[in-house]
Amino acid sequence: MSKKYPTEGFTVEWKRHDNREIHFDIVRCLYKEMCEKYSCPELCTVFCQSDIIAFSGYEPKIRFERMGTIGGGANCCDFHFIHGK
């Protein structure tokens, strides 16, 4: 995964990028901003949940973990992709 992802509309803070784990936090989210702008905050949580569904397909080679999302009230959306066994 390139450290250039995601790009426009998001502010990303990279935490780790090596053979064991890719970890970045999104601290500004286009989806959150647009859902607030158009008064549909409930849609933001759907976008957040879709990450879990999409990334679960990588198991067991890559495990996806998350502690919280901006849409769910956390300070960031944390993305942890951990090399499986």
mmCIF file of N, CA and C in Angstrom:
data_model
loop_
_atom_site.group_PDB
_atom_site.id
_atom_site.type_symbol
_atom_site.label_atom_id
_atom_site.label_comp_id
_atom_site.label_asym_id
_atom_site.label_seq_id
_atom_site.Cartn_x
_atom_site.Cartn_y
_atom_site.Cartn_z
ATOM 1 N N MET A 1 0.852 -1.180 0.000
ATOM 2 C CA MET A 1 0.000 0.000 0.000
ATOM 3 C C MET A 1 0.891 1.235 0.000
ATOM 4 N N SER A 2 0.612 2.132 -0.871
ATOM 5 C CA SER A 2 1.390 3.362 -0.962
ATOM 6 C C SER A 2 1.029 4.322 0.164
ATOM 7 N N LYS A 3 2.014 5.047 0.628
ATOM 8 C CA LYS A 3 1.755 6.031 1.678
ATOM 9 C C LYS A 3 1.035 7.257 1.110
ATOM 10 N N LYS A 4 0.679 7.213 -0.160
ATOM 11 C CA LYS A 4 -0.069 8.301 -0.779
ATOM 12 C C LYS A 4 -1.573 8.053 -0.721
ATOM 13 N N TYR A 5 -1.988 6.951 -0.138
ATOM 14 C CA TYR A 5 -3.413 6.609 -0.045
ATOM 15 C C TYR A 5 -3.898 6.870 1.365
ATOM 16 N N PRO A 6 -5.092 7.321 1.568
ATOM 17 C CA PRO A 6 -5.979 7.988 0.616
ATOM 18 C C PRO A 6 -5.506 9.410 0.349
ATOM 19 N N THR A 7 -6.055 10.013 -0.660
ATOM 20 C CA THR A 7 -5.562 11.326 -1.079
ATOM 21 C C THR A 7 -6.553 12.430 -0.738
ATOM 22 N N GLU A 8 -7.100 13.063 -1.734
ATOM 23 C CA GLU A 8 -7.933 14.251 -1.537
ATOM 24 C C GLU A 8 -9.125 13.993 -0.620
ATOM 25 N N GLY A 9 -9.404 14.998 0.226
ATOM 26 C CA GLY A 9 -10.551 14.922 1.120
ATOM 27 C C GLY A 9 -10.261 14.298 2.465
ATOM 28 N N PHE A 10 -9.060 13.797 2.628
ATOM 29 C CA PHE A 10 -8.677 13.145 3.874
ATOM 30 C C PHE A 10 -7.346 13.706 4.367
ATOM 31 N N THR A 11 -7.190 13.757 5.677
ATOM 32 C CA THR A 11 -5.889 14.069 6.270
ATOM 33 C C THR A 11 -5.439 12.821 7.001
ATOM 34 N N VAL A 12 -4.263 12.341 6.626
ATOM 35 C CA VAL A 12 -3.765 11.064 7.117
ATOM 36 C C VAL A 12 -2.494 11.281 7.931
ATOM 37 N N GLU A 13 -2.423 10.594 9.049
ATOM 38 C CA GLU A 13 -1.202 10.553 9.851
ATOM 39 C C GLU A 13 -0.695 9.119 9.829
ATOM 40 N N TRP A 14 0.454 8.919 9.206
ATOM 41 C CA TRP A 14 1.043 7.582 9.118
ATOM 42 C C TRP A 14 1.734 7.233 10.417
ATOM 43 N N LYS A 15 1.484 6.029 10.912
ATOM 44 C CA LYS A 15 2.052 5.554 12.174
ATOM 45 C C LYS A 15 3.099 4.470 11.948
ATOM 46 N N ARG A 16 2.801 3.556 11.040
ATOM 47 C CA ARG A 16 3.717 2.441 10.793
ATOM 48 C C ARG A 16 3.501 1.934 9.375
ATOM 49 N N HIS A 17 4.607 1.576 8.720
ATOM 50 C CA HIS A 17 4.532 1.095 7.344
ATOM 51 C C HIS A 17 5.735 0.187 7.122
ATOM 52 N N ASP A 18 5.570 -1.097 7.440
ATOM 53 C CA ASP A 18 6.670 -2.038 7.298
ATOM 54 C C ASP A 18 6.120 -3.420 6.932
ATOM 55 N N ASN A 19 6.965 -4.438 6.991
ATOM 56 C CA ASN A 19 6.547 -5.789 6.601
ATOM 57 C C ASN A 19 5.568 -6.433 7.573
ATOM 58 N N ARG A 20 5.459 -5.913 8.767
ATOM 59 C CA ARG A 20 4.578 -6.485 9.786
ATOM 60 C C ARG A 20 3.202 -5.814 9.824
ATOM 61 N N GLU A 21 3.194 -4.489 9.658
ATOM 62 C CA GLU A 21 1.934 -3.757 9.830
ATOM 63 C C GLU A 21 1.923 -2.460 9.025
ATOM 64 N N ILE A 22 0.752 -2.145 8.540
ATOM 65 C CA ILE A 22 0.470 -0.818 7.983
ATOM 66 C C ILE A 22 -0.552 -0.196 8.912
ATOM 67 N N HIS A 23 -0.207 0.956 9.459
ATOM 68 C CA HIS A 23 -1.102 1.638 10.398
ATOM 69 C C HIS A 23 -1.102 3.121 10.067
ATOM 70 N N PHE A 24 -2.293 3.637 9.809
ATOM 71 C CA PHE A 24 -2.461 5.076 9.628
ATOM 72 C C PHE A 24 -3.758 5.495 10.280
ATOM 73 N N ASP A 25 -3.802 6.763 10.677
ATOM 74 C CA ASP A 25 -5.008 7.358 11.247
ATOM 75 C C ASP A 25 -5.523 8.417 10.281
ATOM 76 N N ILE A 26 -6.811 8.398 10.027
ATOM 77 C CA ILE A 26 -7.437 9.482 9.268
ATOM 78 C C ILE A 26 -8.001 10.447 10.298
ATOM 79 N N VAL A 27 -7.529 11.685 10.256
ATOM 80 C CA VAL A 27 -7.959 12.687 11.232
ATOM 81 C C VAL A 27 -8.903 13.719 10.621
ATOM 82 N N ARG A 28 -9.049 13.693 9.321
ATOM 83 C CA ARG A 28 -10.042 14.514 8.623
ATOM 84 C C ARG A 28 -10.658 13.643 7.537
ATOM 85 N N CYS A 29 -11.984 13.543 7.555
ATOM 86 C CA CYS A 29 -12.682 12.606 6.681
ATOM 87 C C CYS A 29 -13.707 13.322 5.805
ATOM 88 N N LEU A 30 -13.561 13.146 4.523
ATOM 89 C CA LEU A 30 -14.488 13.729 3.556
ATOM 90 C C LEU A 30 -15.909 13.216 3.775
ATOM 91 N N TYR A 31 -16.048 11.921 4.084
ATOM 92 C CA TYR A 31 -17.382 11.356 4.297
ATOM 93 C C TYR A 31 -18.080 12.022 5.486
ATOM 94 N N LYS A 32 -17.355 12.191 6.568
ATOM 95 C CA LYS A 32 -17.913 12.842 7.764
ATOM 96 C C LYS A 32 -18.347 14.274 7.441
ATOM 97 N N GLU A 33 -17.474 15.000 6.753
ATOM 98 C CA GLU A 33 -17.782 16.396 6.403
ATOM 99 C C GLU A 33 -19.011 16.507 5.510
ATOM 100 N N MET A 34 -19.107 15.641 4.509
ATOM 101 C CA MET A 34 -20.244 15.702 3.582
ATOM 102 C C MET A 34 -21.538 15.258 4.268
ATOM 103 N N CYS A 35 -21.455 14.260 5.110
ATOM 104 C CA CYS A 35 -22.666 13.817 5.821
ATOM 105 C C CYS A 35 -23.168 14.898 6.772
ATOM 106 N N GLU A 36 -22.258 15.621 7.403
ATOM 107 C CA GLU A 36 -22.667 16.735 8.258
ATOM 108 C C GLU A 36 -23.243 17.874 7.423
ATOM 109 N N LYS A 37 -22.586 18.176 6.318
ATOM 110 C CA LYS A 37 -23.033 19.272 5.445
ATOM 111 C C LYS A 37 -24.461 19.032 4.938
ATOM 112 N N TYR A 38 -24.775 17.786 4.592
ATOM 113 C CA TYR A 38 -26.083 17.468 4.024
ATOM 114 C C TYR A 38 -27.039 16.835 5.037
ATOM 115 N N SER A 39 -26.722 17.001 6.317
ATOM 116 C CA SER A 39 -27.608 16.592 7.424
ATOM 117 C C SER A 39 -28.020 15.120 7.372
ATOM 118 N N CYS A 40 -27.041 14.264 7.121
ATOM 119 C CA CYS A 40 -27.323 12.825 7.131
ATOM 120 C C CYS A 40 -26.183 12.079 7.854
ATOM 121 N N PRO A 41 -25.944 12.428 9.132
ATOM 122 C CA PRO A 41 -24.817 11.825 9.852
ATOM 123 C C PRO A 41 -24.911 10.307 9.983
ATOM 124 N N GLU A 42 -26.118 9.766 9.926
ATOM 125 C CA GLU A 42 -26.271 8.317 10.038
ATOM 126 C C GLU A 42 -25.601 7.579 8.879
ATOM 127 N N LEU A 43 -25.474 8.228 7.735
ATOM 128 C CA LEU A 43 -24.802 7.601 6.601
ATOM 129 C C LEU A 43 -23.306 7.429 6.845
ATOM 130 N N CYS A 44 -22.718 8.313 7.613
ATOM 131 C CA CYS A 44 -21.288 8.225 7.879
ATOM 132 C C CYS A 44 -20.951 6.914 8.575
ATOM 133 N N THR A 45 -21.776 6.488 9.504
ATOM 134 C CA THR A 45 -21.504 5.232 10.204
ATOM 135 C C THR A 45 -21.580 4.034 9.248
ATOM 136 N N VAL A 46 -22.403 4.145 8.216
ATOM 137 C CA VAL A 46 -22.476 3.081 7.208
ATOM 138 C C VAL A 46 -21.161 3.006 6.442
ATOM 139 N N PHE A 47 -20.612 4.154 6.071
ATOM 140 C CA PHE A 47 -19.313 4.166 5.387
ATOM 141 C C PHE A 47 -18.249 3.535 6.285
ATOM 142 N N CYS A 48 -18.267 3.876 7.565
ATOM 143 C CA CYS A 48 -17.289 3.326 8.514
ATOM 144 C C CYS A 48 -17.425 1.810 8.621
ATOM 145 N N GLN A 49 -18.638 1.322 8.703
ATOM 146 C CA GLN A 49 -18.868 -0.121 8.825
ATOM 147 C C GLN A 49 -18.468 -0.865 7.564
ATOM 148 N N SER A 50 -18.556 -0.197 6.421
ATOM 149 C CA SER A 50 -18.187 -0.874 5.167
ATOM 150 C C SER A 50 -16.703 -1.214 5.131
ATOM 151 N N ASP A 51 -15.863 -0.448 5.837
ATOM 152 C CA ASP A 51 -14.436 -0.788 5.914
ATOM 153 C C ASP A 51 -14.251 -2.164 6.532
ATOM 154 N N ILE A 52 -14.930 -2.412 7.619
ATOM 155 C CA ILE A 52 -14.801 -3.684 8.332
ATOM 156 C C ILE A 52 -15.232 -4.839 7.434
ATOM 157 N N ILE A 53 -16.322 -4.649 6.726
ATOM 158 C CA ILE A 53 -16.823 -5.686 5.829
ATOM 159 C C ILE A 53 -15.844 -5.921 4.675
ATOM 160 N N ALA A 54 -15.393 -4.858 4.056
ATOM 161 C CA ALA A 54 -14.487 -4.981 2.914
ATOM 162 C C ALA A 54 -13.156 -5.606 3.303
ATOM 163 N N PHE A 55 -12.569 -5.138 4.393
ATOM 164 C CA PHE A 55 -11.235 -5.593 4.761
ATOM 165 C C PHE A 55 -11.220 -6.961 5.436
ATOM 166 N N SER A 56 -12.355 -7.441 5.909
ATOM 167 C CA SER A 56 -12.393 -8.777 6.504
ATOM 168 C C SER A 56 -12.107 -9.851 5.454
ATOM 169 N N GLY A 57 -12.279 -9.521 4.199
ATOM 170 C CA GLY A 57 -11.998 -10.455 3.117
ATOM 171 C C GLY A 57 -10.525 -10.761 2.941
ATOM 172 N N TYR A 58 -9.643 -9.991 3.570
ATOM 173 C CA TYR A 58 -8.203 -10.219 3.474
ATOM 174 C C TYR A 58 -7.719 -11.323 4.409
ATOM 175 N N GLU A 59 -8.545 -11.669 5.408
ATOM 176 C CA GLU A 59 -8.124 -12.668 6.389
ATOM 177 C C GLU A 59 -8.019 -14.036 5.738
ATOM 178 N N PRO A 60 -7.115 -14.891 6.177
ATOM 179 C CA PRO A 60 -6.232 -14.772 7.334
ATOM 180 C C PRO A 60 -4.868 -14.149 7.012
ATOM 181 N N LYS A 61 -4.616 -13.855 5.734
ATOM 182 C CA LYS A 61 -3.301 -13.321 5.381
ATOM 183 C C LYS A 61 -3.053 -11.938 5.962
ATOM 184 N N ILE A 62 -4.105 -11.121 5.997
ATOM 185 C CA ILE A 62 -4.004 -9.774 6.556
ATOM 186 C C ILE A 62 -5.189 -9.556 7.483
ATOM 187 N N ARG A 63 -4.902 -9.154 8.703
ATOM 188 C CA ARG A 63 -5.951 -8.892 9.698
ATOM 189 C C ARG A 63 -6.172 -7.380 9.786
ATOM 190 N N PHE A 64 -7.434 -6.972 9.752
ATOM 191 C CA PHE A 64 -7.788 -5.556 9.891
ATOM 192 C C PHE A 64 -8.313 -5.324 11.291
ATOM 193 N N GLU A 65 -7.750 -4.311 11.967
ATOM 194 C CA GLU A 65 -8.225 -3.945 13.304
ATOM 195 C C GLU A 65 -8.501 -2.457 13.361
ATOM 196 N N ARG A 66 -9.460 -2.096 14.194
ATOM 197 C CA ARG A 66 -9.822 -0.693 14.350
ATOM 198 C C ARG A 66 -10.335 -0.462 15.765
ATOM 199 N N MET A 67 -9.929 0.665 16.346
ATOM 200 C CA MET A 67 -10.390 1.039 17.687
ATOM 201 C C MET A 67 -11.569 2.011 17.630
ATOM 202 N N GLY A 68 -11.659 2.809 16.566
ATOM 203 C CA GLY A 68 -12.755 3.761 16.475
ATOM 204 C C GLY A 68 -12.767 4.500 15.156
ATOM 205 N N THR A 69 -13.823 5.288 14.965
ATOM 206 C CA THR A 69 -13.967 6.090 13.749
ATOM 207 C C THR A 69 -14.444 7.493 14.110
ATOM 208 N N ILE A 70 -14.139 8.423 13.240
ATOM 209 C CA ILE A 70 -14.616 9.796 13.418
ATOM 210 C C ILE A 70 -16.144 9.807 13.392
ATOM 211 N N GLY A 71 -16.718 9.037 12.473
ATOM 212 C CA GLY A 71 -18.173 8.946 12.374
ATOM 213 C C GLY A 71 -18.825 8.368 13.614
ATOM 214 N N GLY A 72 -18.072 7.584 14.366
ATOM 215 C CA GLY A 72 -18.577 6.996 15.595
ATOM 216 C C GLY A 72 -18.232 7.792 16.842
ATOM 217 N N GLY A 73 -17.591 8.963 16.647
ATOM 218 C CA GLY A 73 -17.285 9.832 17.775
ATOM 219 C C GLY A 73 -15.836 9.835 18.229
ATOM 220 N N ALA A 74 -14.982 9.025 17.618
ATOM 221 C CA ALA A 74 -13.561 9.007 17.987
ATOM 222 C C ALA A 74 -12.833 10.196 17.344
ATOM 223 N N ASN A 75 -11.628 10.441 17.792
ATOM 224 C CA ASN A 75 -10.818 11.542 17.238
ATOM 225 C C ASN A 75 -10.263 11.226 15.862
ATOM 226 N N CYS A 76 -10.228 9.937 15.523
ATOM 227 C CA CYS A 76 -9.689 9.539 14.227
ATOM 228 C C CYS A 76 -10.280 8.200 13.825
ATOM 229 N N CYS A 77 -10.075 7.857 12.571
ATOM 230 C CA CYS A 77 -10.365 6.520 12.075
ATOM 231 C C CYS A 77 -9.014 5.825 11.967
ATOM 232 N N ASP A 78 -8.789 4.829 12.804
ATOM 233 C CA ASP A 78 -7.504 4.148 12.766
ATOM 234 C C ASP A 78 -7.608 2.899 11.893
ATOM 235 N N PHE A 79 -6.638 2.729 11.053
ATOM 236 C CA PHE A 79 -6.563 1.599 10.140
ATOM 237 C C PHE A 79 -5.308 0.808 10.475
ATOM 238 N N HIS A 80 -5.491 -0.443 10.886
ATOM 239 C CA HIS A 80 -4.379 -1.335 11.192
ATOM 240 C C HIS A 80 -4.516 -2.558 10.289
ATOM 241 N N PHE A 81 -3.568 -2.735 9.401
ATOM 242 C CA PHE A 81 -3.505 -3.923 8.570
ATOM 243 C C PHE A 81 -2.289 -4.711 9.048
ATOM 244 N N ILE A 82 -2.535 -5.869 9.646
ATOM 245 C CA ILE A 82 -1.482 -6.641 10.281
ATOM 246 C C ILE A 82 -1.255 -7.936 9.533
ATOM 247 N N HIS A 83 0.004 -8.193 9.231
ATOM 248 C CA HIS A 83 0.370 -9.401 8.498
ATOM 249 C C HIS A 83 -0.043 -10.628 9.294
ATOM 250 N N GLY A 84 -0.780 -11.522 8.642
ATOM 251 C CA GLY A 84 -1.238 -12.735 9.303
ATOM 252 C C GLY A 84 -0.172 -13.806 9.326
ATOM 253 N N LYS A 85 -0.572 -14.983 9.747
ATOM 254 C CA LYS A 85 0.382 -16.098 9.850
ATOM 255 C C LYS A 85 0.324 -16.972 8.629
#
